[in-house]
Short mmCIF file of C-alpha atoms in Angstrom, two decimals:
data_model
loop_
_atom_site.label_atom_id
_atom_site.label_comp_id
_atom_site.label_asym_id
_atom_site.label_seq_id
_atom_site.Cartn_x
_atom_site.Cartn_y
_atom_site.Cartn_z
CA MET A 1 18.90 9.49 13.24
CA ASN A 2 18.51 12.48 10.98
CA ALA A 3 15.43 14.44 12.03
CA ALA A 4 14.70 14.91 8.34
CA ASP A 5 13.98 11.20 8.09
CA LEU A 6 10.97 11.58 10.35
CA GLY A 7 8.76 13.24 7.75
CA HIS A 8 6.75 16.45 7.95
CA GLU A 9 3.10 15.50 8.43
CA SER A 10 1.05 18.21 10.11
CA GLY A 11 -2.18 18.02 12.07
CA GLY A 12 -1.22 17.58 15.69
CA GLY A 13 2.45 16.75 15.08
CA ARG A 14 5.48 18.78 14.07
CA ARG A 15 6.41 19.69 10.53
CA VAL A 16 9.97 18.59 9.89
CA GLY A 17 11.79 18.97 6.59
CA VAL A 18 12.14 15.76 4.61
CA PRO A 19 14.49 14.66 1.86
CA SER A 20 13.25 13.60 -1.55
CA THR A 21 11.25 10.38 -1.59
CA ALA A 22 11.89 9.87 -5.32
CA LEU A 23 14.35 7.00 -4.86
CA PHE A 24 12.03 5.05 -2.57
CA THR A 25 11.09 3.17 -5.70
CA ASP A 26 11.94 0.19 -7.85
CA GLN A 27 14.08 0.74 -10.91
CA TYR A 28 11.48 -0.62 -13.29
CA GLU A 29 9.18 2.32 -12.55
CA LEU A 30 11.76 4.55 -14.24
CA THR A 31 12.49 2.17 -17.09
CA MET A 32 8.76 1.91 -17.82
CA LEU A 33 8.64 5.70 -17.97
CA ARG A 34 11.62 5.73 -20.31
CA ALA A 35 9.95 3.27 -22.68
CA ALA A 36 6.57 5.03 -22.50
CA LEU A 37 8.17 8.38 -23.35
CA ARG A 38 9.83 6.82 -26.38
CA ALA A 39 6.56 5.17 -27.43
CA GLY A 40 4.52 8.36 -27.00
CA THR A 41 2.20 6.80 -24.40
CA ALA A 42 3.58 8.38 -21.22
CA ASP A 43 1.01 11.19 -21.17
CA ARG A 44 -2.07 9.03 -21.53
CA ARG A 45 -4.52 9.71 -18.73
CA SER A 46 -4.45 6.72 -16.37
CA VAL A 47 -6.13 5.41 -13.23
CA PHE A 48 -4.26 3.19 -10.79
CA GLU A 49 -5.86 1.58 -7.74
CA VAL A 50 -4.47 0.05 -4.56
CA PHE A 51 -6.29 -3.04 -3.29
CA THR A 52 -5.65 -6.45 -1.83
CA ARG A 53 -7.04 -9.68 -3.23
CA ARG A 54 -7.30 -11.30 0.20
CA LEU A 55 -6.85 -10.52 3.86
CA PRO A 56 -4.08 -12.22 5.83
CA GLU A 57 -5.13 -15.70 6.89
CA GLY A 58 -7.64 -15.65 9.73
CA ARG A 59 -8.17 -11.88 9.72
CA ARG A 60 -11.77 -10.63 9.63
CA TYR A 61 -11.05 -7.06 8.46
CA GLY A 62 -8.16 -4.80 7.48
CA VAL A 63 -7.31 -1.32 8.74
CA VAL A 64 -6.19 1.55 6.51
CA ALA A 65 -3.12 3.25 7.96
CA GLY A 66 -0.28 5.33 6.55
CA THR A 67 -2.45 7.66 4.45
CA GLY A 68 -0.94 10.77 6.02
CA ARG A 69 2.55 9.44 5.34
CA VAL A 70 1.58 8.73 1.73
CA LEU A 71 0.52 12.35 1.30
CA ASP A 72 3.89 13.49 2.64
CA ALA A 73 5.69 11.11 0.28
CA VAL A 74 3.77 12.36 -2.77
CA GLU A 75 4.51 15.97 -1.89
CA ASN A 76 8.21 15.23 -1.60
CA PHE A 77 8.56 12.94 -4.60
CA ARG A 78 11.01 15.17 -6.45
CA PHE A 79 14.20 14.49 -8.34
CA ASP A 80 16.76 16.99 -7.09
CA PRO A 81 20.12 17.48 -8.87
CA GLU A 82 21.91 14.93 -6.67
CA VAL A 83 19.31 12.27 -7.48
CA ILE A 84 19.43 13.10 -11.19
CA GLY A 85 23.22 12.81 -11.04
CA PHE A 86 22.95 9.36 -9.49
CA LEU A 87 20.55 8.16 -12.19
CA ARG A 88 22.79 9.58 -14.91
CA GLU A 89 25.94 8.02 -13.43
CA ARG A 90 24.32 4.58 -13.27
CA GLY A 91 22.85 4.87 -16.76
CA ILE A 92 19.44 3.86 -15.44
CA VAL A 93 17.54 6.11 -17.85
CA ASP A 94 18.40 8.28 -20.84
CA GLU A 95 18.69 12.07 -21.04
CA PRO A 96 15.12 12.72 -22.27
CA THR A 97 13.82 10.79 -19.27
CA LEU A 98 16.14 12.67 -16.92
CA ASP A 99 14.84 15.95 -18.33
CA ARG A 100 11.29 14.81 -17.58
CA LEU A 101 12.20 13.68 -14.07
CA ALA A 102 14.03 16.90 -13.23
CA GLY A 103 10.79 18.82 -13.33
CA PHE A 104 8.59 16.14 -11.80
CA ARG A 105 5.73 17.26 -9.60
CA PHE A 106 2.65 15.12 -9.18
CA SER A 107 -0.24 17.15 -10.57
CA GLY A 108 -2.99 14.55 -10.57
CA ASP A 109 -5.77 13.53 -8.18
CA ILE A 110 -5.84 10.96 -5.40
CA TRP A 111 -8.94 9.57 -3.70
CA GLY A 112 -8.89 6.94 -1.01
CA TYR A 113 -10.41 5.34 2.06
CA PRO A 114 -9.75 7.76 4.92
CA GLU A 115 -7.14 6.67 7.43
CA GLY A 116 -8.51 4.47 10.19
CA GLU A 117 -11.30 3.06 8.03
CA VAL A 118 -11.62 -0.71 7.70
CA TYR A 119 -11.36 -2.52 4.37
CA PHE A 120 -11.96 -5.91 2.73
CA PRO A 121 -10.72 -7.89 -0.28
CA GLY A 122 -11.12 -5.82 -3.43
CA SER A 123 -11.68 -2.51 -1.62
CA PRO A 124 -10.18 0.30 -3.79
CA LEU A 125 -8.16 1.74 -0.91
CA LEU A 126 -6.44 4.38 -3.02
CA ARG A 127 -7.20 5.68 -6.50
CA VAL A 128 -4.43 7.63 -8.24
CA GLU A 129 -5.32 9.54 -11.40
CA GLY A 130 -3.11 11.50 -13.76
CA SER A 131 -0.77 10.81 -16.64
CA PHE A 132 0.85 7.39 -16.79
CA ALA A 133 4.20 9.13 -16.34
CA GLU A 134 3.11 10.64 -13.04
CA CYS A 135 1.16 7.75 -11.58
CA VAL A 136 3.49 4.86 -12.35
CA LEU A 137 6.38 6.44 -10.45
CA LEU A 138 4.45 6.48 -7.17
CA GLU A 139 3.71 2.75 -7.02
CA THR A 140 6.53 1.50 -4.82
CA VAL A 141 6.55 4.23 -2.20
CA ILE A 142 2.77 4.12 -1.82
CA LEU A 143 2.74 0.34 -1.41
CA SER A 144 5.67 0.29 0.99
CA ILE A 145 3.89 2.73 3.31
CA LEU A 146 0.38 1.29 3.11
CA ASN A 147 1.45 -2.36 3.34
CA HIS A 148 3.57 -1.75 6.42
CA ASP A 149 1.38 0.69 8.32
CA SER A 150 -1.88 -1.12 7.62
CA ALA A 151 -0.38 -4.39 8.86
CA ILE A 152 0.68 -2.78 12.14
CA ALA A 153 -2.67 -1.02 12.55
CA ALA A 154 -4.57 -4.27 11.97
CA ALA A 155 -2.55 -6.02 14.67
CA ALA A 156 -3.06 -3.03 16.97
CA SER A 157 -6.80 -3.09 16.34
CA ARG A 158 -7.05 -6.77 17.28
CA MET A 159 -5.05 -6.12 20.43
CA SER A 160 -7.19 -3.12 21.27
CA ALA A 161 -10.35 -5.17 20.91
CA ALA A 162 -8.87 -7.92 23.08
CA ALA A 163 -7.84 -5.38 25.74
CA GLY A 164 -11.46 -4.37 26.25
CA GLY A 165 -10.78 -0.75 27.13
CA ARG A 166 -7.61 -1.30 29.16
CA ARG A 167 -4.71 0.91 28.16
CA LEU A 168 -2.13 -0.21 25.62
CA ILE A 169 1.48 0.93 25.35
CA GLU A 170 3.46 0.51 22.12
CA MET A 171 7.03 -0.43 23.02
CA GLY A 172 8.51 -2.17 19.97
CA ALA A 173 11.21 0.30 18.91
CA ARG A 174 14.04 -2.06 19.79
CA ARG A 175 12.46 -4.87 17.77
CA THR A 176 12.45 -3.22 14.34
CA HIS A 177 14.30 -0.75 12.09
CA GLU A 178 14.69 2.62 13.78
CA LEU A 179 12.56 4.45 11.21
CA ALA A 180 10.03 1.63 10.97
CA ALA A 181 9.64 2.01 14.73
CA VAL A 182 8.36 5.56 14.29
CA ALA A 183 5.89 4.52 11.59
CA SER A 184 4.82 1.53 13.70
CA ALA A 185 4.05 3.71 16.71
CA ARG A 186 1.95 5.97 14.48
CA ALA A 187 0.02 3.03 12.99
CA ALA A 188 -0.48 1.48 16.43
CA TYR A 189 -1.98 4.75 17.67
CA VAL A 190 -4.44 4.70 14.75
CA GLY A 191 -5.32 1.09 15.63
CA GLY A 192 -6.16 1.87 19.25
CA PHE A 193 -2.95 2.06 21.30
CA ASP A 194 -2.80 4.88 23.83
CA SER A 195 0.89 5.73 24.03
CA THR A 196 4.39 4.82 22.86
CA SER A 197 7.80 4.44 24.43
CA ASP A 198 9.44 5.87 21.29
CA LEU A 199 10.36 9.54 21.68
CA ALA A 200 10.81 10.09 17.95
CA ALA A 201 7.18 9.07 17.42
CA GLY A 202 6.10 11.38 20.22
CA PHE A 203 8.05 14.27 18.72
CA ARG A 204 6.95 13.59 15.17
CA TYR A 205 3.28 12.76 15.67
CA ASP A 206 2.44 14.16 19.11
CA ILE A 207 1.60 10.68 20.44
CA PRO A 208 1.70 10.46 24.27
CA THR A 209 4.99 8.93 25.46
CA VAL A 210 5.65 6.86 28.59
CA GLY A 211 8.59 5.10 30.22
CA THR A 212 10.25 4.70 33.61
CA SER A 213 12.97 2.07 34.13
CA ALA A 214 14.31 -1.32 33.09
CA HIS A 215 15.86 -4.15 35.08
CA ALA A 216 19.27 -2.58 34.51
CA PHE A 217 18.31 0.30 36.79
CA THR A 218 17.51 -2.07 39.64
CA LEU A 219 20.68 -4.08 39.06
CA LEU A 220 22.74 -0.89 39.10
CA HIS A 221 21.91 -0.28 42.75
CA ASP A 222 23.11 -2.20 45.80
CA THR A 223 19.53 -3.10 46.80
CA GLU A 224 16.11 -3.06 45.23
CA ARG A 225 15.04 -0.56 47.89
CA ASP A 226 17.83 1.79 46.82
CA ALA A 227 16.68 1.56 43.20
CA PHE A 228 13.04 2.21 44.10
CA THR A 229 13.99 5.11 46.34
CA ALA A 230 16.09 6.71 43.59
CA GLN A 231 13.28 6.39 41.07
CA VAL A 232 10.60 7.74 43.39
CA ASP A 233 12.85 10.63 44.46
CA SER A 234 13.36 11.49 40.79
CA LEU A 235 9.98 10.76 39.22
CA GLY A 236 7.57 11.01 42.12
CA ARG A 237 5.25 8.61 43.88
CA GLY A 238 3.08 8.27 40.78
CA THR A 239 5.82 6.44 38.91
CA THR A 240 5.73 2.79 37.79
CA LEU A 241 8.13 0.45 39.58
CA LEU A 242 9.38 -2.75 37.92
CA VAL A 243 8.87 -5.53 40.48
CA ASP A 244 10.09 -8.78 38.90
CA THR A 245 13.88 -8.39 39.01
CA TYR A 246 14.20 -10.66 42.05
CA ASP A 247 11.24 -11.76 44.19
CA VAL A 248 7.93 -10.19 43.15
CA ALA A 249 6.20 -10.32 46.52
CA GLU A 250 9.17 -8.76 48.31
CA ALA A 251 9.48 -6.12 45.58
CA VAL A 252 5.81 -5.14 45.87
CA ARG A 253 6.16 -4.82 49.63
CA THR A 254 9.27 -2.66 49.26
CA ALA A 255 7.65 -0.56 46.52
CA VAL A 256 4.72 0.38 48.75
CA GLU A 257 7.00 1.05 51.70
CA VAL A 258 9.09 3.43 49.57
CA ALA A 259 6.33 5.17 47.61
CA GLY A 260 3.39 4.72 49.94
CA PRO A 261 -0.17 3.96 48.84
CA GLU A 262 0.18 6.74 46.26
CA LEU A 263 2.41 4.50 44.13
CA GLY A 264 1.24 4.90 40.54
CA ALA A 265 1.80 1.40 39.19
CA VAL A 266 3.89 -1.74 39.27
CA ARG A 267 5.10 -3.51 36.15
CA ILE A 268 5.38 -7.29 35.75
CA ASP A 269 7.56 -8.49 32.88
CA SER A 270 7.87 -12.25 33.40
CA GLY A 271 6.32 -15.37 34.82
CA ASP A 272 2.74 -16.62 34.73
CA LEU A 273 1.18 -13.21 34.22
CA LEU A 274 -2.35 -14.34 35.06
CA LEU A 275 -1.34 -15.89 38.38
CA VAL A 276 1.17 -13.19 39.31
CA ALA A 277 -1.25 -10.35 38.50
CA HIS A 278 -3.87 -11.82 40.86
CA ARG A 279 -1.32 -12.25 43.63
CA VAL A 280 0.07 -8.74 43.17
CA ARG A 281 -3.40 -7.20 43.18
CA ALA A 282 -4.28 -8.95 46.41
CA GLN A 283 -0.99 -7.88 47.98
CA LEU A 284 -1.35 -4.25 46.90
CA ASP A 285 -4.86 -4.12 48.35
CA GLU A 286 -3.67 -5.64 51.63
CA LEU A 287 -0.95 -2.99 51.84
CA GLY A 288 -3.47 -0.20 51.29
CA ALA A 289 -2.32 0.60 47.72
CA THR A 290 -5.78 0.03 46.30
CA GLU A 291 -5.34 2.64 43.55
CA THR A 292 -1.97 1.37 42.37
CA LYS A 293 -2.25 0.03 38.82
CA ILE A 294 -0.75 -3.15 37.37
CA VAL A 295 1.04 -3.05 34.02
CA VAL A 296 2.09 -6.28 32.30
CA THR A 297 4.60 -6.76 29.50
CA SER A 298 6.55 -9.80 28.19
CA ASP A 299 6.06 -10.79 24.53
CA LEU A 300 2.33 -10.14 24.45
CA ASP A 301 0.09 -10.51 21.41
CA GLU A 302 -3.68 -10.31 21.00
CA TYR A 303 -4.14 -13.89 22.19
CA ALA A 304 -2.10 -13.35 25.35
CA ILE A 305 -4.01 -10.13 26.01
CA ALA A 306 -7.32 -11.93 25.61
CA SER A 307 -6.17 -14.66 27.98
CA LEU A 308 -5.62 -12.00 30.64
CA ALA A 309 -9.14 -10.59 30.38
CA ALA A 310 -10.03 -11.98 33.80
CA ALA A 311 -6.82 -10.77 35.41
CA PRO A 312 -6.66 -7.53 37.44
CA VAL A 313 -4.49 -5.85 34.81
CA ASP A 314 -4.81 -2.14 34.03
CA ALA A 315 -2.46 -1.78 31.05
CA TYR A 316 -0.49 -3.85 28.56
CA GLY A 317 2.88 -3.08 26.98
CA VAL A 318 3.40 -4.72 23.59
CA GLY A 319 6.55 -4.80 21.45
CA THR A 320 7.68 -7.49 19.06
CA GLN A 321 4.33 -8.91 18.01
CA LEU A 322 2.91 -5.46 17.36
CA VAL A 323 5.68 -4.05 15.17
CA THR A 324 5.80 -7.28 13.12
CA GLY A 325 2.06 -7.29 12.46
CA SER A 326 1.45 -10.19 14.87
CA GLY A 327 2.51 -12.74 12.29
CA HIS A 328 1.38 -10.78 9.23
CA PRO A 329 3.91 -7.99 8.51
CA THR A 330 2.34 -7.04 5.17
CA CYS A 331 -1.16 -6.77 3.73
CA SER A 332 -0.24 -7.94 0.18
CA MET A 333 -1.65 -4.74 -1.31
CA VAL A 334 -1.02 -4.15 -5.01
CA TYR A 335 -1.10 -1.08 -7.27
CA LYS A 336 -2.71 -1.81 -10.62
CA LEU A 337 -3.62 0.14 -13.73
CA VAL A 338 -7.41 -0.22 -14.06
CA ALA A 339 -8.22 2.36 -16.77
CA ARG A 340 -6.37 4.47 -19.34
CA ALA A 341 -7.06 6.71 -22.29
CA SER A 342 -6.15 5.74 -25.85
CA SER A 343 -4.26 8.99 -26.45
CA ALA A 344 -2.74 11.96 -24.62
CA ASP A 345 -5.82 14.06 -25.39
CA PRO A 346 -7.18 15.19 -21.99
CA GLU A 347 -10.71 14.60 -23.32
CA ALA A 348 -10.03 11.06 -24.50
CA PRO A 349 -12.35 8.61 -22.71
CA LEU A 350 -11.01 6.11 -20.26
CA THR A 351 -10.96 2.43 -21.23
CA PRO A 352 -11.06 -0.20 -18.48
CA VAL A 353 -8.05 -2.51 -18.44
CA ALA A 354 -7.33 -5.53 -16.25
CA LYS A 355 -4.82 -8.29 -15.79
CA LYS A 356 -6.13 -11.67 -16.96
CA SER A 357 -3.74 -14.38 -15.89
CA ALA A 358 -3.66 -17.75 -14.20
CA GLY A 359 -2.77 -18.20 -10.56
CA GLY A 360 -5.39 -16.00 -8.97
CA LYS A 361 -3.71 -12.69 -9.78
CA VAL A 362 -6.55 -11.26 -11.84
CA SER A 363 -7.82 -7.73 -11.34
CA VAL A 364 -11.09 -5.95 -12.09
CA GLY A 365 -10.90 -3.15 -14.64
CA GLY A 366 -12.53 0.25 -14.44
CA ARG A 367 -12.43 3.33 -12.21
CA LYS A 368 -14.23 2.23 -9.05
CA TRP A 369 -16.31 3.62 -6.24
CA ALA A 370 -16.97 1.82 -2.97
CA ALA A 371 -19.74 1.98 -0.41
CA ARG A 372 -20.66 0.05 2.72
CA ARG A 373 -24.21 -1.21 2.94
CA THR A 374 -25.72 -1.42 6.41
CA ASP A 375 -28.79 -3.11 7.84
CA ALA A 376 -31.69 -1.42 9.60
CA ALA A 377 -29.72 -1.30 12.85
CA GLY A 378 -26.77 0.46 11.19
CA VAL A 379 -24.53 -2.60 11.25
CA ALA A 380 -22.39 -3.11 8.15
CA GLU A 381 -23.45 -6.05 5.99
CA ALA A 382 -21.50 -5.73 2.70
CA GLU A 383 -18.68 -3.88 0.93
CA VAL A 384 -20.17 -2.83 -2.41
CA ILE A 385 -17.86 -1.91 -5.30
CA GLY A 386 -18.84 -0.67 -8.73
CA THR A 387 -17.67 1.17 -11.85
CA GLY A 388 -20.96 2.63 -13.07
CA PRO A 389 -23.48 4.94 -11.44
CA VAL A 390 -23.73 4.68 -7.67
CA PRO A 391 -27.14 3.30 -6.59
CA PRO A 392 -29.18 6.03 -4.88
CA GLU A 393 -29.37 4.12 -1.61
CA LEU A 394 -25.56 4.01 -1.43
CA VAL A 395 -24.74 7.60 -2.38
CA ASP A 396 -24.42 8.63 1.26
CA ARG A 397 -22.48 5.47 2.13
CA GLN A 398 -19.51 6.02 -0.19
CA LEU A 399 -16.09 5.44 1.32
CA LEU A 400 -13.54 7.22 -0.87
CA VAL A 401 -12.62 10.79 0.02
CA GLU A 402 -10.55 13.34 -1.89
CA LEU A 403 -6.93 13.44 -0.72
CA VAL A 404 -5.06 15.24 -3.50
CA LYS A 405 -6.57 17.61 -6.08
CA GLY A 406 -4.51 18.85 -9.00
CA GLY A 407 -1.34 17.93 -7.16
CA ASP A 408 -2.28 19.79 -3.97
CA VAL A 409 -2.91 17.86 -0.75
CA VAL A 410 -6.45 18.54 0.45
CA GLY A 411 -7.07 15.55 2.71
CA ARG A 412 -4.50 15.92 5.48
CA GLU A 413 -5.99 15.61 8.97
CA PRO A 414 -4.90 15.22 12.61
CA LEU A 415 -3.85 11.74 13.61
CA ALA A 416 -6.48 11.80 16.36
CA ALA A 417 -9.17 11.94 13.66
CA ALA A 418 -7.92 8.69 12.10
CA ARG A 419 -7.80 7.06 15.52
CA ALA A 420 -11.39 8.09 16.30
CA ARG A 421 -12.54 6.99 12.86
CA HIS A 422 -11.15 3.52 13.38
CA THR A 423 -12.93 3.13 16.69
CA ALA A 424 -16.22 4.06 15.03
CA ALA A 425 -15.63 1.92 11.92
CA ARG A 426 -14.80 -1.20 13.93
CA ALA A 427 -17.82 -0.65 16.18
CA ALA A 428 -20.08 -0.60 13.11
CA LEU A 429 -18.97 -4.08 12.01
CA PRO A 430 -20.76 -7.27 13.04
CA MET A 431 -19.71 -8.46 16.49
CA SER A 432 -17.86 -11.42 15.00
CA ALA A 433 -15.29 -9.00 13.53
CA VAL A 434 -13.36 -8.92 16.80
CA GLN A 435 -13.30 -12.67 17.36
CA LEU A 436 -9.74 -13.97 17.44
CA SER A 437 -10.63 -17.38 16.06
CA ARG A 438 -9.82 -17.94 12.42
CA GLY A 439 -12.52 -17.01 9.95
CA GLU A 440 -13.41 -15.37 6.68
CA PRO A 441 -13.73 -11.60 6.19
CA VAL A 442 -16.63 -10.38 8.28
CA LEU A 443 -18.18 -8.61 5.26
CA PRO A 444 -18.62 -10.01 1.76
CA THR A 445 -17.41 -7.96 -1.21
CA GLU A 446 -20.11 -7.40 -3.83
CA TYR A 447 -19.40 -6.05 -7.33
CA VAL A 448 -22.20 -4.20 -9.13
#
């Protein structure tokens, strides 16, 4: 992996140089620019918004994730000479368009829901304002980041709620694309996971990393005792020993004999986890290892985690289901033009525009604000969206924050802030939000 591919987000992580993100786009973004330049409409002031028409089936709320990565992508959306040469060689656009692209720098404004916030159908998650030429080019890269990261964060949030305060380890790197694994670990951390097994994510985003051994390490040695002894000698008595390679009960007994009652944890990766966890807990206590923790893995999702609520489990490791969005790997977010000026005059007023078509793919025109109305107890009761003046009672409840001003990023923040925000936002929803049974969005969307 090229370290440059990891991005350069600051705020708790490490800034690493990144290549241009300009080709993380669909060709028609450039051909639209070409046609708009020829028609004289490319410089009309425009407003695009990101939203989703519906939540994935059965989900009660969505989670905004990937905002920090979007800011990095916008900063690095530049057409260097090599990229220009590629576009020229393929004949994708003409020379006037290439001249425009060669000097491209986004100089507009971006507002959006802060990372970690929850959202609902119709929520204007991101509002991008500038010339049509600038804004249209960003569509694909913005959607690819937000759709992926928000899907992972939503799955992570459901798992976090199901875990009820027990620790969660993200360990899905081997189940997805190597770069998607880094983004997934980041999104999972926003959604409530505590650590990751992926070192690139730890390096890039300063997420705590964990990991000890796999079954291969036990199988390498002549006996399980030899394997445990080697690991404890290397990593200390506080390590986590994997106890299901052969016979679990015998392994637990050997683990305590080797490490003593100071053994940090045992990991169970197969079998009837509920039954085995109870048996292992009883055995550990009998052996005097009352402080030794139990970690369970093995194709967990939020439903499996919830089913283990009564088990003496201290931490869960989740891989495949997390990095694939637990059945919903995308949020179906779209990026639509909702307002534009009738000329390139900077003072020309904005006119609302909207798609009016059959099949449920309509959109609502106009530059929007969003606020969350709460009841007397501070519990959220509606997502309110409008295009006119904000009602006085909602002024202090507005959700969009400034992220980019005049092309400069102003909304970058530490990842820990997004993680804390999500915890608070989810806690402010009605209690039914964290139910795993199928249901409608926990808040209605109201347009005013």
